[in-house]
Structures are given as structure tokens and as C-alpha cells.
Amino acid sequence: MNVGVLALQGDFREHLLALGDCGVTGNLVKSAAEISQIDALIIPGGESTTISKLAKAFDLFDLISKRIADGMPTYGSCAGMILVAKSILDPASQQETFGGIDMQVRRNAFGRQTESFEVDLDFKVISGAPFRGVFIRAPWVESCDKGVEVLASLEVAGVKHPVAVRQAHVLATSFHPELTGDNRVHRYFLEEVCKK
Amino acid sequence: MSKANESQVGGARVKRGMAEMLKGGVIMDVVNVEQAKIAEDAGAVAVMALERVPADIRAQGGVSRMSDPDMIEKIQAAVSIPVMAKVRIGHFAEAQILQTLNVDYIDESEVLTPADYEHHINKWNFTIPFVCGATNLGEALRRISEGAAMIRSKGEAGTGDVSNATTHMRKIGGEIRRLTSMREDELYVAAKELQAPYALVKEVAETGKLPVVLFTAGGIATPADAAMMMQLGADGLFIGSGIFKSGDAAKRAAACVKATTYYTDAKIVADASRGLGEAMVGINVADIPVPHRLAERGW
């Protein structure tokens, strides 16, 4: 299986290392030819506006959207979560998304960098110890359709917000497993999401 | 169910992690809301809010300080990307002020007039992460030991002359490569010579890289400059005067973003270089008297 990591901007090398820890040799992809050849895609953390503008400028946007819509297994962390959402609450000027999960996300939902944090999460499909979630200017899921499975949530001021979700072949997390050295989310993506 | 208020804020991982998210991107100096929006539209990963870009600081002279909080807040309100701001070297009270404004990163910068000629800020005392300049590996590791979560090579700000950025990136990269070939007993001597903590020297020797993200800055003015610095090992770029002191800022900004992503593809960098209008005029670093060189600030 050829797993691509979208390498337009962000921490794509950390995702590549996490794949390596799972015994998979991933490939950094940033051209139409490369993206056409992959079987699965990871969209890394980064600046979602930058990644989407570069994808537009180099005619990758529609290709990625179509491949996701056609069933290519895809995992997005943080900025990647924003980019696989159906819509963004209060999007930055002209910001569009690839789509993949029927949800609306709120960018920078927890606040600015000073509010970035780490917390232990109960991640539904991952057994063993809690998963350490690293949230950096992170989004959360504001609302989602019935077909979206919520895998982890976080309570903020008494309100529960999904921070890890899956719909069919698309997985998204608000946080950054690739910064923790704990590869259980990547393993779940490779072993469960990619298999279906 | 986990609750966000039981979480840990301001740890090294979220501070350094924030810089990881900026990698492969361009951080642009902006002096007003209009420029900040141009930068965001061009694909900048963050903006640095300041009252005067380095080229003007250089031209106008005088003492250069932290920006007006009103000006920083206007820019924060205008864009969705991270907003950074500068404090003078050693000026911890300016940093305390920026922390109350919730800027996303603080640059303890040699571009402003230093407030302390001996000490840098103890950056561990803040929940906001800091980026600091360095001209060599020892300086970078001293800043990291003080709590810097990101390093940028200094270059010579406000010149449009990339030569010092090249020198500093080659120097830092070369010193890292040298450490990776040393025996353990030699590392003790290296730590002494670098004037840096042994633990950090050992970590660099083992991993072959800094423990934090390394950007480059100072004199970058063209897509070709961007591509060169990325090929020399920068994780990303700061562009100060180079964009808004040029003929067509919006076009040049977008071109530098493209060249930073596709830095190994000369054809794309060539296309990005077409029809950008006038580049910033610039000053040769060699023509600037040594006491006026900003890169010499920092200890």
C-alpha cells in the first residue's frame, strides 16, 4: 500500500516517521502525478489556509477532493481535520476544504497559542492507556451528521466537543499524535480505516 | 470524559509543536491590517506584527521598541493565522505585556534595540513560546537552554542581502554535522567551545538536528533566496522587508510561498520568479559599518 503524506506545508515529516514506526514506508506527495499514485493519504498539521491556497495554486485541490470522494482512505490531523471537513464555521477569506466528513469545524476553537494544551483522552477504538492529546491552536467539531462516528470528545465549559471522528474511509483528529511518539492512531488508520 | 480545564498548558511540547506546524512556510513582517491581509491571502503561515520593518528601522535609526498593543490587536482581529510580535533582547516586561495580548509567538529580536547587554529573557517563565535569533550553534543552544522553542538564523535584517543568512545557516548546519562525528569524550570539549550545555550538545550529536525547529531570516527577498535557504536546511522562512518594500507585494509574497514549498523544483521556482516587478533595493552587508550590523546583537 502506497501511503502519501501531503507535503505542501506543516509537520509532514513527523507523520512520515510515525508511519515508519508502524512498519510502513510512506511517501511525501506534492504533485498531481504523485497524488494520483497513492492508495491512502495523510494530511498533516500546519496552517490550513496555506495548504488550501497551495493546493489551489497548483491544481491539486479538485484532484484531492475527488480522490477522497472516490473512497481513498484519508487521515487529517489538526489542519488536516479542517481540510477534510464539509464546512468551516467563519472561514478565512475564500478558504475551501477538500471534504470527506459530513461535519462543520471551528478553527482555533480552544483559543490562541497560549491556550494550547495537552490532555489524556479516552479514544474509543484504541485500547490500553489513555491517548495523550496534543492540541495546538486546535479546531473542534462544531456539529456533525449521523453517519459520523465520534471517537473522542473533550468537555469545555460543560459542553462536549468531538475531537476525533471517523466517517467510512476518512479519519480526523483535532490533536497531533505525530508529536507524541505514540503511534496507536496511525496504526488504527492503517489497520482499520485503510482496510475497509 | 476528559475536560479541557484539566489539561496542561504552556509545556515544551505545545510550544515547540507550534513551530513544527509552521514548517515549510513563510512568516511575513507586516506593519498594518492591510499588509496582514495581503500576507494571509498570499499563503503566509503567520505574520510578525511590528511598527517598522527592519529596512525602515535601519534608515530612520533611533531606539526601536515593542509595538503598540493597539496595533498588534488590530492585526490579531484581522487575520486567522498566528500573529507574532517582537520584544527587545532581555526586555522581560515587554514580553509580559505581549503575553497579556495572547500573541502566538514572541520574537526576542536583535532587530530591536537591546534592553540588556548581558542577559536574555528567561523564557521558561512564559506560557507563550519564544523564537530567538542565532548566528551559530552555540548561540542557538544557549537560547534553547533559556527556553526558546524555535530558532531562526539571523542573517542581516533589512538589507535584502542574503549573504549573512547563508553564512549563518551553513555555520549552524556545519557545526551540527561536526558534532555527529565526535566521540563522547570529544563532546565535552565541544560543549566548552560552543559555550553551550553538555546535555543539549549531546542531544544534537545523537539526533543530527536542533531539538527545536530552525527557520532562517534576514535579507531574503526573492523566490530564489527562499529556495536556496530551504535547500541549505531551513525548516521555513521569515521574510521581513523583502515583501512590503518591493514593487508588487501580493505577487512577491505568493511567489515566495510557492518557492518555499517546491524548493527543489527549479522549474516551479523559475515560474514563481517571473514578472514580480521591482525587488527591494537593498544594501550590501559589506557596506554597513560593523557597529550597525544587527546580527552582532545577542550574547
XYZ file of C-alpha atoms in Angstrom:
495
model
C 0.000 0.000 0.000
C 1.358 3.393 -1.051
C 0.568 5.862 1.752
C 1.159 9.501 0.823
C 1.689 12.374 3.245
C 0.628 15.714 1.757
C 3.846 17.766 1.856
C 2.705 21.267 0.900
C 3.342 22.715 4.363
C 3.320 21.606 8.001
C 4.699 18.702 10.038
C 4.581 16.131 7.244
C 7.954 14.625 8.215
C 6.626 13.709 11.676
C 3.767 11.794 10.041
C 6.260 10.030 7.802
C 8.242 8.991 10.903
C 5.064 7.762 12.620
C 4.270 5.631 9.554
C 7.814 4.280 9.670
C 7.289 3.281 13.312
C 4.273 1.276 12.122
C 6.441 -0.510 9.567
C 5.074 1.415 6.574
C 7.278 3.398 4.209
C 5.230 6.474 3.369
C 5.891 8.963 0.599
C 5.809 12.746 0.697
C 3.485 13.915 -2.076
C 3.005 17.375 -3.552
C 2.372 16.918 -7.275
C -0.658 15.670 -9.223
C 1.350 12.717 -10.533
C 2.342 11.661 -7.014
C -1.157 12.117 -5.616
C -2.654 10.041 -8.450
C -0.492 7.080 -7.463
C -1.212 6.818 -3.742
C -3.643 4.391 -2.092
C -4.120 6.402 1.110
C -3.404 9.969 2.234
C -2.410 11.733 5.438
C -2.993 15.492 5.644
C -0.633 16.864 8.320
C -0.849 19.623 10.871
C 0.085 23.066 9.596
C -1.746 26.200 8.513
C -4.940 25.101 6.792
C -5.212 28.369 4.830
C -1.682 27.943 3.448
C -2.205 24.291 2.499
C -5.505 25.001 0.760
C -4.112 28.014 -1.147
C -1.118 25.977 -2.377
C -3.403 23.110 -3.388
C -5.485 25.596 -5.392
C -2.470 27.295 -6.981
C -1.008 24.005 -8.215
C -4.303 22.429 -9.392
C -4.248 19.740 -6.710
C -7.401 20.830 -4.950
C -10.011 19.135 -7.149
C -7.850 16.051 -7.562
C -7.531 15.530 -3.800
C -11.239 16.249 -3.257
C -12.204 13.745 -5.937
C -9.866 11.033 -4.675
C -11.269 11.377 -1.157
C -14.836 11.340 -2.512
C -13.989 8.214 -4.547
C -13.008 6.328 -1.398
C -9.294 6.888 -0.830
C -8.598 6.297 2.902
C -7.577 9.646 4.381
C -6.452 10.840 7.798
C -6.198 14.511 8.763
C -4.689 15.885 11.981
C -5.472 19.459 13.127
C -5.200 21.481 9.881
C -5.892 18.139 8.187
C -9.131 17.831 10.163
C -10.199 21.276 8.935
C -9.413 20.293 5.348
C -11.490 17.080 5.394
C -14.496 18.845 6.935
C -17.512 19.585 4.780
C -17.514 23.172 6.020
C -15.787 25.649 8.319
C -17.538 27.975 10.722
C -16.472 31.550 9.846
C -13.928 30.542 7.198
C -10.988 32.803 6.424
C -11.403 34.630 3.116
C -12.050 32.185 0.268
C -10.950 29.190 2.365
C -12.342 25.962 0.942
C -11.991 22.356 2.081
C -11.474 19.009 0.344
C -14.393 17.486 2.245
C -14.757 13.843 3.272
C -16.549 14.013 6.624
C -20.041 15.489 6.974
C -19.150 17.887 9.732
C -18.621 21.553 10.427
C -15.441 22.510 12.296
C -14.478 25.610 14.229
C -10.909 26.785 13.609
C -8.750 27.783 16.609
C -11.693 26.653 18.737
C -9.763 26.467 22.011
C -8.148 29.877 21.515
C -4.742 31.191 20.608
C -1.367 29.554 21.248
C -1.359 30.456 24.955
C -4.378 28.129 25.303
C -2.656 25.228 23.513
C -2.545 22.208 25.817
C -2.000 18.503 26.406
C -4.600 16.214 27.949
C -5.280 12.483 28.348
C -8.115 11.308 26.098
C -10.366 8.266 26.039
C -10.076 7.204 22.418
C -12.919 4.785 21.721
C -11.236 2.386 19.301
C -7.802 2.410 20.943
C -7.204 0.057 23.837
C -4.779 0.398 26.720
C -3.653 3.625 28.363
C -5.408 6.935 27.575
C -4.098 8.715 24.489
C -2.114 11.885 25.157
C -3.727 14.559 23.007
C -1.522 17.490 21.987
C -3.774 20.391 20.958
C -2.116 23.353 19.203
C -4.446 26.180 18.149
C -6.693 23.230 17.500
C -10.102 23.009 15.842
C -13.054 21.063 17.213
C -16.109 19.564 15.569
C -18.941 22.043 15.947
C -21.595 19.729 14.513
C -21.734 16.511 12.505
C -24.232 14.285 10.712
C -25.480 10.915 11.977
C -23.099 8.961 9.792
C -20.089 10.388 11.608
C -18.714 8.259 14.436
C -17.285 10.233 17.364
C -14.138 8.506 18.660
C -13.059 11.014 21.317
C -14.534 14.146 22.856
C -13.439 16.871 25.191
C -15.580 18.819 27.622
C -15.108 22.585 27.540
C -17.130 24.696 29.985
C -19.691 21.901 30.380
C -20.138 21.348 26.640
C -18.905 18.222 24.888
C -16.992 18.697 21.625
C -15.840 15.855 19.364
C -12.057 15.935 18.783
C -11.638 12.629 16.909
C -14.127 11.421 14.312
C -14.460 8.900 11.521
C -16.843 8.588 8.626
C -16.307 5.486 6.487
C -12.789 5.815 4.986
C -11.953 9.235 6.470
C -10.447 9.796 9.944
C -9.750 13.156 11.599
C -8.272 14.330 14.905
C -8.062 17.845 16.391
C -4.767 16.880 18.013
C -1.315 15.743 16.885
C -0.470 12.060 17.530
C 2.582 12.577 15.311
C 4.195 14.756 18.010
C 3.871 12.182 20.784
C 5.811 9.125 19.617
C 2.625 7.108 20.363
C 1.659 5.601 17.009
C -1.662 3.964 18.020
C -3.765 6.411 15.986
C -1.612 5.847 12.890
C -1.860 2.104 13.467
C -5.656 2.359 13.726
C -5.699 4.295 10.452
C -3.501 1.748 8.676
C -5.062 -1.397 10.140
C -8.742 -0.445 10.367
C -9.552 2.585 8.195
C -7.383 1.629 5.222
C -8.597 -1.958 5.288
C -12.269 -1.175 4.714
C -14.768 12.216 29.571
C -11.689 14.389 29.619
C -12.121 18.059 30.365
C -10.086 20.787 28.745
C -9.637 22.541 32.096
C -7.742 19.520 33.464
C -5.134 19.976 30.791
C -1.536 21.144 30.849
C -0.832 24.431 29.077
C 2.482 26.048 28.210
C 4.581 22.857 28.229
C 7.629 22.450 25.991
C 5.752 20.102 23.666
C 2.981 22.547 22.737
C 5.477 25.419 22.472
C 7.885 23.536 20.228
C 4.971 21.815 18.493
C 3.531 25.176 17.451
C 6.740 25.823 15.488
C 6.501 22.347 13.930
C 3.177 23.429 12.412
C 4.836 26.440 10.753
C 7.420 24.334 8.921
C 7.645 24.650 5.184
C 6.025 28.058 5.457
C 6.789 31.767 5.272
C 6.302 34.187 8.183
C 5.935 37.753 6.946
C 6.618 41.102 8.630
C 3.573 43.390 8.467
C 3.024 46.901 9.806
C -0.759 47.255 9.391
C -4.029 45.400 8.828
C -3.905 45.812 5.063
C -0.482 44.151 4.838
C -1.554 41.384 7.225
C -4.470 40.527 4.946
C -2.238 40.538 1.876
C 0.136 38.159 3.686
C -2.682 35.807 4.713
C -4.140 35.805 1.197
C -0.708 35.017 -0.226
C -0.454 31.908 1.973
C 1.762 33.109 4.848
C 1.745 30.679 7.798
C 1.962 33.577 10.282
C 2.580 37.309 10.417
C 5.013 39.290 12.548
C 3.289 42.493 13.682
C 5.665 45.426 14.044
C 5.625 49.190 13.615
C 8.556 49.474 11.259
C 10.102 46.796 9.067
C 13.857 46.349 9.583
C 14.739 48.363 6.444
C 12.965 51.398 7.952
C 14.458 50.843 11.395
C 17.821 50.896 9.688
C 17.025 54.004 7.631
C 15.407 56.009 10.424
C 17.684 54.996 13.279
C 16.842 55.730 16.910
C 15.758 53.294 19.597
C 13.433 50.589 18.338
C 10.954 49.018 20.787
C 7.976 46.674 21.138
C 4.968 47.732 19.012
C 1.862 49.499 20.296
C -0.576 46.905 21.742
C -3.443 48.565 19.817
C -1.674 47.949 16.543
C -0.978 44.295 17.419
C -4.596 43.703 18.460
C -5.936 45.193 15.229
C -3.843 42.730 13.271
C -4.941 39.841 15.511
C -8.555 40.761 14.772
C -7.970 40.965 11.022
C -6.417 37.543 10.284
C -6.991 33.925 11.295
C -3.345 32.838 11.018
C -0.941 33.120 14.007
C 0.302 36.591 14.942
C 3.799 37.044 16.363
C 5.400 40.157 17.818
C 8.889 41.283 18.802
C 10.436 42.312 22.110
C 13.863 43.772 22.762
C 16.573 41.322 23.837
C 16.339 40.896 27.612
C 13.187 43.040 27.980
C 11.062 40.645 30.029
C 8.482 43.343 30.847
C 7.732 43.836 27.142
C 7.325 40.045 26.937
C 4.917 40.106 29.900
C 2.850 42.692 28.010
C 2.774 40.582 24.834
C 1.703 37.587 26.912
C -1.373 39.504 28.107
C -2.203 40.235 24.442
C -2.121 36.493 23.661
C 0.197 36.807 20.692
C 1.018 33.339 19.359
C 4.820 33.649 19.436
C 7.262 36.200 20.838
C 10.421 37.037 18.898
C 13.199 38.172 21.236
C 14.822 40.060 18.429
C 18.127 41.722 17.640
C 16.229 43.886 15.137
C 15.002 45.986 18.071
C 17.434 47.866 20.301
C 18.650 45.509 23.064
C 17.434 46.235 26.600
C 20.080 44.081 28.310
C 23.630 43.608 27.071
C 24.282 40.586 29.249
C 21.103 38.578 29.811
C 18.426 37.248 27.530
C 14.878 36.677 28.834
C 14.275 33.573 30.952
C 11.756 32.177 28.505
C 10.734 29.218 30.680
C 8.700 31.704 32.762
C 6.180 32.238 29.955
C 3.340 30.144 28.515
C 3.834 31.886 25.148
C 6.617 30.299 23.117
C 9.659 32.318 22.020
C 11.725 32.358 18.858
C 15.279 33.723 19.072
C 17.974 34.523 16.543
C 21.331 32.763 16.287
C 24.403 33.081 14.098
C 25.989 29.795 15.179
C 25.217 26.558 17.024
C 26.480 27.696 20.441
C 24.240 30.757 20.359
C 21.260 28.621 19.262
C 21.801 26.156 22.118
C 22.178 28.949 24.691
C 18.830 30.350 23.580
C 17.232 26.880 23.749
C 18.611 26.390 27.264
C 16.918 29.686 28.218
C 13.626 28.270 26.909
C 13.445 29.285 23.232
C 11.035 26.923 21.430
C 12.177 27.893 17.933
C 15.398 29.272 16.434
C 15.912 31.436 13.388
C 19.278 32.087 11.859
C 19.763 35.851 11.979
C 21.097 36.906 8.632
C 21.293 40.688 8.378
C 17.787 42.109 8.672
C 16.576 44.958 6.480
C 19.229 44.581 3.797
C 17.784 42.371 1.062
C 21.289 40.858 1.026
C 21.008 37.122 1.636
C 24.725 36.502 2.201
C 24.623 36.588 6.000
C 21.626 34.257 6.143
C 23.659 31.862 4.019
C 26.679 32.201 6.297
C 24.627 31.542 9.434
C 22.714 28.572 8.000
C 25.916 26.988 6.717
C 27.621 27.636 10.039
C 24.831 26.083 12.147
C 24.455 23.124 9.769
C 28.203 22.553 9.608
C 28.610 22.654 13.374
C 25.762 20.152 13.801
C 27.334 17.774 11.277
C 30.675 18.097 13.044
C 29.115 17.078 16.385
C 27.548 13.952 14.868
C 31.017 12.622 14.009
C 32.515 13.116 17.500
C 33.339 10.622 20.213
C 31.683 11.132 23.588
C 34.863 12.446 25.231
C 35.201 14.987 22.423
C 31.657 16.220 23.035
C 32.670 17.560 26.452
C 35.275 19.748 24.778
C 32.795 20.731 22.070
C 30.326 21.880 24.759
C 33.054 24.007 26.318
C 33.990 25.538 22.972
C 30.382 26.140 21.942
C 29.658 27.625 25.398
C 26.525 25.515 25.487
C 25.097 22.990 27.979
C 26.554 19.491 27.562
C 23.106 17.808 27.580
C 21.976 19.830 24.561
C 25.274 19.268 22.740
C 24.924 15.524 23.302
C 21.308 15.574 22.084
C 22.307 17.369 18.875
C 25.187 14.920 18.340
C 22.780 11.987 18.642
C 19.900 13.325 16.554
C 21.847 15.369 13.997
C 19.478 18.313 14.378
C 18.453 21.044 16.778
C 15.862 19.987 19.373
C 13.613 22.775 18.021
C 12.585 23.993 14.582
C 15.168 26.078 12.696
C 13.905 28.868 10.423
C 16.048 31.370 8.595
C 15.737 35.154 8.396
C 17.499 38.314 7.359
C 17.881 39.517 3.783
C 15.595 37.103 1.936
C 13.985 38.992 -0.967
C 13.287 36.626 -3.866
C 11.821 33.157 -4.567
C 15.361 32.047 -5.430
C 16.580 33.192 -1.998
C 13.753 31.179 -0.429
C 14.621 28.042 -2.413
C 18.307 28.376 -1.552
C 17.715 28.717 2.184
C 15.367 25.719 2.208
C 17.978 23.655 0.368
C 20.546 24.708 2.969
C 18.365 23.057 5.598
C 15.977 25.745 6.860
C 12.613 24.434 8.105
C 10.960 27.635 6.890
C 11.483 31.364 6.402
C 10.934 34.760 7.912
C 10.672 37.482 5.282
C 10.779 40.981 6.676
C 11.375 43.985 4.475
C 11.724 41.833 1.344
C 7.997 41.705 0.607
C 6.450 45.025 1.545
C 9.456 47.044 0.369
C 9.099 45.585 -3.129
C 7.076 46.707 -6.156
C 4.208 44.177 -6.069
C 3.964 42.838 -2.517
C 0.995 40.493 -3.050
C 2.580 38.806 -6.042
C 6.015 38.531 -4.453
C 4.553 37.144 -1.232
C 2.665 34.389 -3.080
C 5.750 33.630 -5.189
C 7.950 33.195 -2.089
C 5.340 30.858 -0.537
C 5.373 28.700 -3.686
C 9.171 28.614 -3.849
C 9.349 27.590 -0.175
C 7.116 24.553 -0.778
C 8.636 23.490 -4.108
C 12.216 24.500 -3.271
C 13.781 21.535 -5.047
C 11.792 22.073 -8.257
C 13.739 24.757 -10.147
C 11.079 24.990 -12.848
C 8.405 25.990 -10.343
C 10.798 28.454 -8.676
C 11.552 29.895 -12.137
C 7.837 30.341 -12.849
C 7.361 31.945 -9.446
C 10.192 34.378 -10.245
C 8.552 35.776 -13.394
C 7.130 39.283 -13.552
C 7.378 40.154 -9.882
C 8.221 43.789 -10.506
C 10.911 45.538 -8.592
C 12.635 43.757 -5.687
C 13.561 45.767 -2.606
C 16.563 47.918 -3.423
C 18.694 46.610 -0.612
C 22.037 47.382 0.949
C 25.163 45.262 0.723
C 26.027 43.998 4.192
C 29.681 44.750 3.440
C 28.788 48.469 3.159
C 27.256 48.595 6.644
C 29.730 49.606 9.351
C 30.176 46.771 11.860
C 28.550 48.602 14.833
C 25.360 48.963 12.759
C 25.062 45.266 11.942
C 22.092 43.795 13.800
C 23.350 40.201 13.726
C 26.130 41.166 16.166
C 23.478 41.740 18.857
C 22.919 38.737 21.132
C 25.297 37.006 23.523
